Coordinates of C-alpha atoms in Angstrom, one line a residue:
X1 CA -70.3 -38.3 147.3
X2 CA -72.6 -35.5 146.7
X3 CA -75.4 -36.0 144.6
X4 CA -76.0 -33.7 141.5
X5 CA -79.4 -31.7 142.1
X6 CA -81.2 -30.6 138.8
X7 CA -82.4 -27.3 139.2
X8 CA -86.5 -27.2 138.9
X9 CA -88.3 -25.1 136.3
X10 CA -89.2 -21.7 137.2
X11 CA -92.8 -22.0 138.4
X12 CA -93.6 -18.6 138.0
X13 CA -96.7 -17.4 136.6
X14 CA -97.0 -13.9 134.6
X15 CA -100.0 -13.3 137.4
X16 CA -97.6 -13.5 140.4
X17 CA -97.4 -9.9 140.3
X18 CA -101.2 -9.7 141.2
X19 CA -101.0 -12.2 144.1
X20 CA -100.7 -9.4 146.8
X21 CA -103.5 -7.1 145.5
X22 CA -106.0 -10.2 144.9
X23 CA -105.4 -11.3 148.5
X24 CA -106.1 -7.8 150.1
X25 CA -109.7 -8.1 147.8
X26 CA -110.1 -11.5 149.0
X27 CA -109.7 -10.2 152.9
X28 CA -112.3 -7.4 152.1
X29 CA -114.8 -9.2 150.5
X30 CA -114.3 -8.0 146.7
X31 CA -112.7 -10.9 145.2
X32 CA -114.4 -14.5 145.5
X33 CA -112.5 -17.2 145.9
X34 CA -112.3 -20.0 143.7
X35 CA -114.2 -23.4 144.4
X36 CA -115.8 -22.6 147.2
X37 CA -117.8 -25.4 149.2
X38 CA -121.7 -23.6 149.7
X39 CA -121.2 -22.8 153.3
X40 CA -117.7 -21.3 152.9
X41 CA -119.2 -19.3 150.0
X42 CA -122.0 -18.0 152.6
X43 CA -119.8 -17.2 154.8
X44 CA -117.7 -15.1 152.4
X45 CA -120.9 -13.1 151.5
X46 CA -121.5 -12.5 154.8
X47 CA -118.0 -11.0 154.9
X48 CA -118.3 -9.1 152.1
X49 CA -121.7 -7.8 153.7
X50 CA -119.5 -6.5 157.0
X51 CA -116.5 -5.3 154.9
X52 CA -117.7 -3.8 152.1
X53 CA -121.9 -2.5 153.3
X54 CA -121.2 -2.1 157.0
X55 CA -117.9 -0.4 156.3
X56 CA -117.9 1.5 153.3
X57 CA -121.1 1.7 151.7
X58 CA -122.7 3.1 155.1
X59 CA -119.7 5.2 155.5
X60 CA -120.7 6.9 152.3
X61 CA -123.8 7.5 152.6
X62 CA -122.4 9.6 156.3
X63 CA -120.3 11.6 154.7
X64 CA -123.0 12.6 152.2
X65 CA -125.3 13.1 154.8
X66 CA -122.1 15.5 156.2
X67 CA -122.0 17.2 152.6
X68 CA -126.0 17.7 152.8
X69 CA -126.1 19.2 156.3
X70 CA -123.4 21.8 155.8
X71 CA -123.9 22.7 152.0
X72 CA -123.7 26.1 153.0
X73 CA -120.3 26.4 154.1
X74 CA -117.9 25.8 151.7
X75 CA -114.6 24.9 153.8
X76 CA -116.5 22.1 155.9
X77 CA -118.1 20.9 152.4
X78 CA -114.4 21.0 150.7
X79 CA -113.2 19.2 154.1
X80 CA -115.7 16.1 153.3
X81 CA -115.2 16.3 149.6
X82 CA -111.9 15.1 150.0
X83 CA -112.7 11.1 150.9
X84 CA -116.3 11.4 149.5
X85 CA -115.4 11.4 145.9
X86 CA -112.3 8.8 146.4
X87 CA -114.8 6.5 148.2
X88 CA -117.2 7.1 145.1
X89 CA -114.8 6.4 142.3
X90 CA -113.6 3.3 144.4
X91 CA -117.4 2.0 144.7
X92 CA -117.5 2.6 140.8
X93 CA -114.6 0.0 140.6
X94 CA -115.9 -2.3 143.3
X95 CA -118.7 -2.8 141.5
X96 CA -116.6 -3.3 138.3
X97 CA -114.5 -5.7 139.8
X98 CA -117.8 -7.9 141.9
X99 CA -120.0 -7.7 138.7
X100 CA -117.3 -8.4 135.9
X101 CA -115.3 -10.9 138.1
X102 CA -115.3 -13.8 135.9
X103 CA -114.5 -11.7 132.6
X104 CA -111.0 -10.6 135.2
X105 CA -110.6 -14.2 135.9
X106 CA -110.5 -15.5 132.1
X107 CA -108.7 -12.4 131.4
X108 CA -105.6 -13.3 134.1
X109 CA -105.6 -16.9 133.4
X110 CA -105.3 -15.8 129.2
X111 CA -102.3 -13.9 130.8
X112 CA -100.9 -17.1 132.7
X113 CA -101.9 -19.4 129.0
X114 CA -100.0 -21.1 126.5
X115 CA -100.4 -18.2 124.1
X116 CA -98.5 -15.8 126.7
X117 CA -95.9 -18.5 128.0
X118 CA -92.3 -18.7 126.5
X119 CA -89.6 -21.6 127.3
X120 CA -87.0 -19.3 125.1
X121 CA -84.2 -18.2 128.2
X122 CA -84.0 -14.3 127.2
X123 CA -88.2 -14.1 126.5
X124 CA -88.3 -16.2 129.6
X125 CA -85.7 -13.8 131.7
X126 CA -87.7 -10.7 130.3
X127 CA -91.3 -11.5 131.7
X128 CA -89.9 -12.8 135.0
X129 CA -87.7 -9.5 135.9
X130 CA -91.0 -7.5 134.6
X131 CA -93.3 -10.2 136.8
X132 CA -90.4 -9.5 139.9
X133 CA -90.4 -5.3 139.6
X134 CA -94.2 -5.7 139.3
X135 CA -95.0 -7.7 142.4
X136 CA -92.0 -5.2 144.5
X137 CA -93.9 -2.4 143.2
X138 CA -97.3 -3.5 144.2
X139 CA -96.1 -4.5 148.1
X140 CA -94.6 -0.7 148.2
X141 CA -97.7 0.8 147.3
X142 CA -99.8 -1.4 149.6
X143 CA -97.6 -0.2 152.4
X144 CA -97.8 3.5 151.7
X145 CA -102.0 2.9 151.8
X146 CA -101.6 1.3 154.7
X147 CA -99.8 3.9 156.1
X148 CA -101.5 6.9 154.8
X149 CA -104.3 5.4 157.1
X150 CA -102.8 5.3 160.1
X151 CA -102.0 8.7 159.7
X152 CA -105.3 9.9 158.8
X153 CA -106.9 8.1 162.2
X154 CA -104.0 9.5 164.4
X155 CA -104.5 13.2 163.5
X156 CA -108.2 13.6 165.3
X157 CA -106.4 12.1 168.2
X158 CA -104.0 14.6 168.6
X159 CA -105.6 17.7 168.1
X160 CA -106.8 20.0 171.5
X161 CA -110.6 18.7 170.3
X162 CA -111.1 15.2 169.5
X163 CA -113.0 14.3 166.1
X164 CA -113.7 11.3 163.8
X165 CA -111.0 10.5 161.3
X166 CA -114.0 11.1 158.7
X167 CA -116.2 13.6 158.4
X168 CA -119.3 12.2 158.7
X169 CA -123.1 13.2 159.8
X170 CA -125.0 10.3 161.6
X171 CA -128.9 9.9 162.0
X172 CA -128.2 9.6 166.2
X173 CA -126.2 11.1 168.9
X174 CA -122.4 9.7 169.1
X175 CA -121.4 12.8 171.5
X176 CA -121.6 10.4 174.3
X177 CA -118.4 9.1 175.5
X178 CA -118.9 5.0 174.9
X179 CA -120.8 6.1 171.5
X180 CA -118.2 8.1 170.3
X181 CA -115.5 5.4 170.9
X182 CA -117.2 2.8 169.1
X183 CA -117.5 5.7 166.0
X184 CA -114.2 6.5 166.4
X185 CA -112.9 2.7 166.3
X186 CA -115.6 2.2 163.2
X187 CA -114.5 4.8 161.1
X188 CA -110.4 4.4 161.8
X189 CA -111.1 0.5 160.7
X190 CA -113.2 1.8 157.9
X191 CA -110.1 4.4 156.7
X192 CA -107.3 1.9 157.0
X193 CA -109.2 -1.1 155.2
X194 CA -111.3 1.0 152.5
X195 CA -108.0 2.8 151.7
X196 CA -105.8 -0.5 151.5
X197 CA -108.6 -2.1 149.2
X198 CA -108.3 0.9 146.9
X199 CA -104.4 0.8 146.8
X200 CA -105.7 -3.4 145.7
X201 CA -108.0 -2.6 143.2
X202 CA -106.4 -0.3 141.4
X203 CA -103.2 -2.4 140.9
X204 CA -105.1 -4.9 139.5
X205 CA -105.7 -2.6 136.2
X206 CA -102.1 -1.2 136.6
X207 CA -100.7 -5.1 136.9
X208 CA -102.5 -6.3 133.6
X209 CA -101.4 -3.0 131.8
X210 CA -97.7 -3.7 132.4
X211 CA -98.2 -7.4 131.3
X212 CA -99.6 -6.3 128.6
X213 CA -96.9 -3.8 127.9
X214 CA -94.2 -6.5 128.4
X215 CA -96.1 -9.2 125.9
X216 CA -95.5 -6.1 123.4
X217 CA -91.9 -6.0 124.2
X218 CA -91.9 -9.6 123.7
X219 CA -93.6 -9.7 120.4
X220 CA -90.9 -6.9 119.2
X221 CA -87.8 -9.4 120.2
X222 CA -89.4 -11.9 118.3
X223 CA -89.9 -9.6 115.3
X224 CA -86.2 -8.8 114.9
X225 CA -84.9 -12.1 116.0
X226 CA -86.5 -13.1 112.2
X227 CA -84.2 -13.2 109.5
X228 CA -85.7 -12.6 106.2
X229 CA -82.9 -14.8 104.2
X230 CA -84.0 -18.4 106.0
X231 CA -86.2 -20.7 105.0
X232 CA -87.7 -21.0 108.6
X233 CA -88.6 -17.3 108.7
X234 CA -92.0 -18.0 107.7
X235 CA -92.5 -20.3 110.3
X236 CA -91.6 -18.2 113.0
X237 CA -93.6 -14.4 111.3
X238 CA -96.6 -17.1 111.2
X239 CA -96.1 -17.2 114.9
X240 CA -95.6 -13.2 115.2
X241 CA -98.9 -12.4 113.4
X242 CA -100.6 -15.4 116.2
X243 CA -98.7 -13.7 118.9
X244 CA -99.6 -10.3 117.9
X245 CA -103.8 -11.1 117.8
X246 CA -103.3 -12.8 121.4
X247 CA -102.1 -9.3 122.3
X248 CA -104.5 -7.2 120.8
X249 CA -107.5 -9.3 121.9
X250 CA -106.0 -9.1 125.7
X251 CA -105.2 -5.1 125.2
X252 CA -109.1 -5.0 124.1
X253 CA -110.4 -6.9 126.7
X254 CA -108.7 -4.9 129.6
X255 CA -110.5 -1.6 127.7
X256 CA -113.9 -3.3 127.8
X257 CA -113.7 -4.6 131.3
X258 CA -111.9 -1.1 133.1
X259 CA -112.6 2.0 130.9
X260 CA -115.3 3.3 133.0
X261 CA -113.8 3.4 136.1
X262 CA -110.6 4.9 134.9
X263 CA -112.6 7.5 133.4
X264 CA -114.1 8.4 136.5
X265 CA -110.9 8.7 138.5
X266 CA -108.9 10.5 136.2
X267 CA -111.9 12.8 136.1
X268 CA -112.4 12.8 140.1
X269 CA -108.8 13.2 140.2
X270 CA -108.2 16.6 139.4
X271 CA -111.3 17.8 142.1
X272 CA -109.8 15.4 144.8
X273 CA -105.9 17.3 144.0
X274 CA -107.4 20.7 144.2
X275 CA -109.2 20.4 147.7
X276 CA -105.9 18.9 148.9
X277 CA -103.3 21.1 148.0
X278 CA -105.8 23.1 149.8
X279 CA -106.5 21.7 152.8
X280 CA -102.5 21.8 152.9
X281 CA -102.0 25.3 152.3
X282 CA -104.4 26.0 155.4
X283 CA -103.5 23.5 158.1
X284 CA -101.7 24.3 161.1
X285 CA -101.4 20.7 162.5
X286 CA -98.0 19.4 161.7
X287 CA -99.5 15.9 162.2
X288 CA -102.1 16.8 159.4
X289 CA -100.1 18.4 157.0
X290 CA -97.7 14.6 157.2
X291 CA -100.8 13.0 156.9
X292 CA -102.2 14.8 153.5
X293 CA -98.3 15.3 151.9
X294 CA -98.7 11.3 152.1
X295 CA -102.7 11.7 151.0
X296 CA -101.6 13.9 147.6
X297 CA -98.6 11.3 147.2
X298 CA -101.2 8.4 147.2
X299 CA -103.3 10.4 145.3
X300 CA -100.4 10.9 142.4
X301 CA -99.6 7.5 142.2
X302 CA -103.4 6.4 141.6
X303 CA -103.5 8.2 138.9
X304 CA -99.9 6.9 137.3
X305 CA -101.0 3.3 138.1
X306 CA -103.6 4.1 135.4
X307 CA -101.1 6.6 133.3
X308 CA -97.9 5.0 133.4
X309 CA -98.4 1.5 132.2
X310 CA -100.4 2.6 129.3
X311 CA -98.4 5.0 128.2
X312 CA -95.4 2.2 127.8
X313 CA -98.0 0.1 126.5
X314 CA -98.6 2.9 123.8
X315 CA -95.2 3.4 123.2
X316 CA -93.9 0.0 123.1
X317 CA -96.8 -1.3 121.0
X318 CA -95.6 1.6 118.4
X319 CA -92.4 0.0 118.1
X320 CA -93.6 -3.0 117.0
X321 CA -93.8 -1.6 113.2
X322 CA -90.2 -0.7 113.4
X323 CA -89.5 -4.4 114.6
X324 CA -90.7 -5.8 111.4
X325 CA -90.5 -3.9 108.7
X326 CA -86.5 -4.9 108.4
X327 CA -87.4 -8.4 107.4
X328 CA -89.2 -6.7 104.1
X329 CA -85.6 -7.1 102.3
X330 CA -85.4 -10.6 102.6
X331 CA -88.6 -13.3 102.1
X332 CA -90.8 -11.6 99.8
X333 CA -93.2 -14.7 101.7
X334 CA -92.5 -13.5 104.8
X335 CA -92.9 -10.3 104.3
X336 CA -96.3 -10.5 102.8
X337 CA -97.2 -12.5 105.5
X338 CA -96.0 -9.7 108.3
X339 CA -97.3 -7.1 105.9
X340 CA -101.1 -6.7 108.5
X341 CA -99.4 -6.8 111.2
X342 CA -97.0 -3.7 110.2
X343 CA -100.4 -2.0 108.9
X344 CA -102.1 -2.9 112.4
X345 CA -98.7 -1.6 114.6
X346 CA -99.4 2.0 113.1
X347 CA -102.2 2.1 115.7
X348 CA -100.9 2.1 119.1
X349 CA -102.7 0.1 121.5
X350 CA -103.9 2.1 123.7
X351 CA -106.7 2.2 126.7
X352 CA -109.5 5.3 126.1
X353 CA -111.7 5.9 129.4
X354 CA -115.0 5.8 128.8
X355 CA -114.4 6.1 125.2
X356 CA -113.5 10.1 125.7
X357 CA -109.7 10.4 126.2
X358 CA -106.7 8.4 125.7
X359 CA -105.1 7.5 128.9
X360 CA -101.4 8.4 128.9
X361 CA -98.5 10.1 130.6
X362 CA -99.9 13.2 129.0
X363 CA -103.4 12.6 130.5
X364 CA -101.5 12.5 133.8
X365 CA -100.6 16.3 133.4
X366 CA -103.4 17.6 132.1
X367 CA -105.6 16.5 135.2
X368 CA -102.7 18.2 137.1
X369 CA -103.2 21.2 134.8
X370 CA -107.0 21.3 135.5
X371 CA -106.5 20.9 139.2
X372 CA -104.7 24.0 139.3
X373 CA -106.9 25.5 137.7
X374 CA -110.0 23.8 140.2
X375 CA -107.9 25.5 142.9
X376 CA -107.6 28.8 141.8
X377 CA -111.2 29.1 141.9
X378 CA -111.2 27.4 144.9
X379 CA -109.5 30.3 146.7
X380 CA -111.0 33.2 145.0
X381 CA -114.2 31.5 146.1
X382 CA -113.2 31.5 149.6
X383 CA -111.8 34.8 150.2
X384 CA -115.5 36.0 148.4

């Protein structure tokens, strides 16, 4: 006779969807793992001393020295302008991430808290497809880093004269054959796990937008699931105006913690477009021209990671005035009580980078807007 199996609670947290961009900072040396014993803490500094100042920091301060030596020639400069600034906005937010780590932790595990937790079926069913589409999301754009940079270290290889995949000026010879294979192995290493550890970091701010975004949604079902008529829908707006200060304190915190660095890549952005919709107007490697379609497509999608989920953040936080103010013809208790929130919902929540500009879908095109305009120059500067 076959025994009746209880199904098990889902065991999913709302910070599943950040479990494959944490591990990829974990392998490179920018996220510290938990509990640590001393000597598995030393040894994870020495790693982050290999993967982060051997192979990036160093690398930086190459292609600098590569901007310095040929500052008189614009298309080698535009060349090596093309990494350097991405690899400068990402040590901005490698920084960000080393320095303000335990401010990222409390802010996940508020995420994964009581206050952001719901047993009801439907809230339960919303959070985990959002949690789901999240994490399939994040794996997709993992992958396309991953292969962007084995892309970008196979062009050098397969043009008539054999370069680094960087461009990058050293204080010594590599010319020599053993030298320059060590370089060349150094640099394609550096590409594929600086360029990976980006893709990581930057879904990290994207992931805790959307959950943010989708505790808003949330907050709106509860709203209209109120009816104004019962005597327990005082209870439950009490619980909506709790709800609602969780939300605006996590929206807050996020701002605080990221709204430097995602000034300085939506800024870097529209310089980083314009040099490569240039370098692919020029090349004549079909190998190359793959490899920076995939570049600008990597590119684009940085900057929606940052764009995308505050703009339904934004939107969706807007709605949440809309949600309530039905209840106002029933209770008169309740809605007094719901009568701050309402006031409070007619600002959006929103994320402002570096307290300049609001970061939305619209911010999106206008960076596209000024690159265009960054690469008209560009090109009347060149044929000068």
């Amino acid at each position: 006779m076959l025994k009746k199996v209880t199904p098990k609670p889902s065991s999913m947290k709302n910070s599943d969807c950040l479990t494959s961009a944490i591990a990829i900072m974990q392998y490179t040396g920018v996220w510290l793992p938990d509990n640590l014993e001393y000597r598995w803490r030393v040894m994870y500094m020495a790693l982050r001393f290999v993967t982060q100042i051997v192979m990036f920091y160093f690398i930086i301060l190459a292609e600098i020295g590569y901007v310095f030596k040929y500052r008189h020639d614009t298309e080698r400069m535009v060349d090596a302008a093309v990494l350097l600034l991405s690899h400068l906005v990402q040590a901005v937010k490698v920084m960000t991430i080393v320095l303000r780590q335990p401010r990222i932790k409390r802010l996940i595990a508020l995420g994964d808290g009581p206050e952001f937790t719901h047993t009801d079926p439907k809230l339960k069913a919303i959070i985990e497809r959002a949690v789901k589409m999240t994490s399939l999301v994040s794996n997709v754009i993992l992958c396309s880093a991953s292969i962007t940079g084995l892309f970008w270290c196979m062009v050098p290889a397969l043009q008539d004269k054999v370069t680094l995949p960087l461009r990058t000026a050293y204080p010594f010879d590599i010319s020599g054959t053993y030298i320059f294979t060590v370089m060349y192995v150094y640099s394609s290493v550096s590409v594929i796990t600086v360029g990976v550890a980006d893709a990581a970091e930057n879904f990290l701010v994207s992931g805790v937008l959307i959950l943010a975004a989708t505790q808003v949604d949330l907050l709106n079902v509860l709203l209209m699931d109120i009816e104004g008529g019962k005597a327990e829908s005082y209870e439950k707006a009490v619980l909506c105006i709790k709800f609602h200060q969780q939300i605006l304190k996590y929206v807050e915190e996020i701002a605080n913690i990221f709204n430097f660095p995602i000034f300085c890549q939506c800024v870097v952005t529209s310089a980083i477009v314009c040099m490569t919709i240039y370098k692919i107007s020029v090349t004549q490697e079909p190998v190359e021209l793959v490899t920076m379609i995939f570049y600008l497509l990597c590119v684009f999608t940085e900057l929606l990671m940052y764009c995308y989920p505050a703009d339904i953040l934004l939107n969706k936080s807007l709605q949440t005035a809309d949600a309530a103010i039905p209840i106002w013809s029933g209770n008169i208790k309740t809605a007094k009580a719901l009568q701050m929130t309402v006031l409070r919902a007619q600002k959006p929540l929103t994320i402002n980078a570096g307290g300049m500009f609001r970061i939305s879908l619209p911010t999106a095109a206008a960076v596209v807007q000024t690159s265009y305009t960054y690469y008209t120059l560009l090109q009347q500067s060149l044929k000068k």
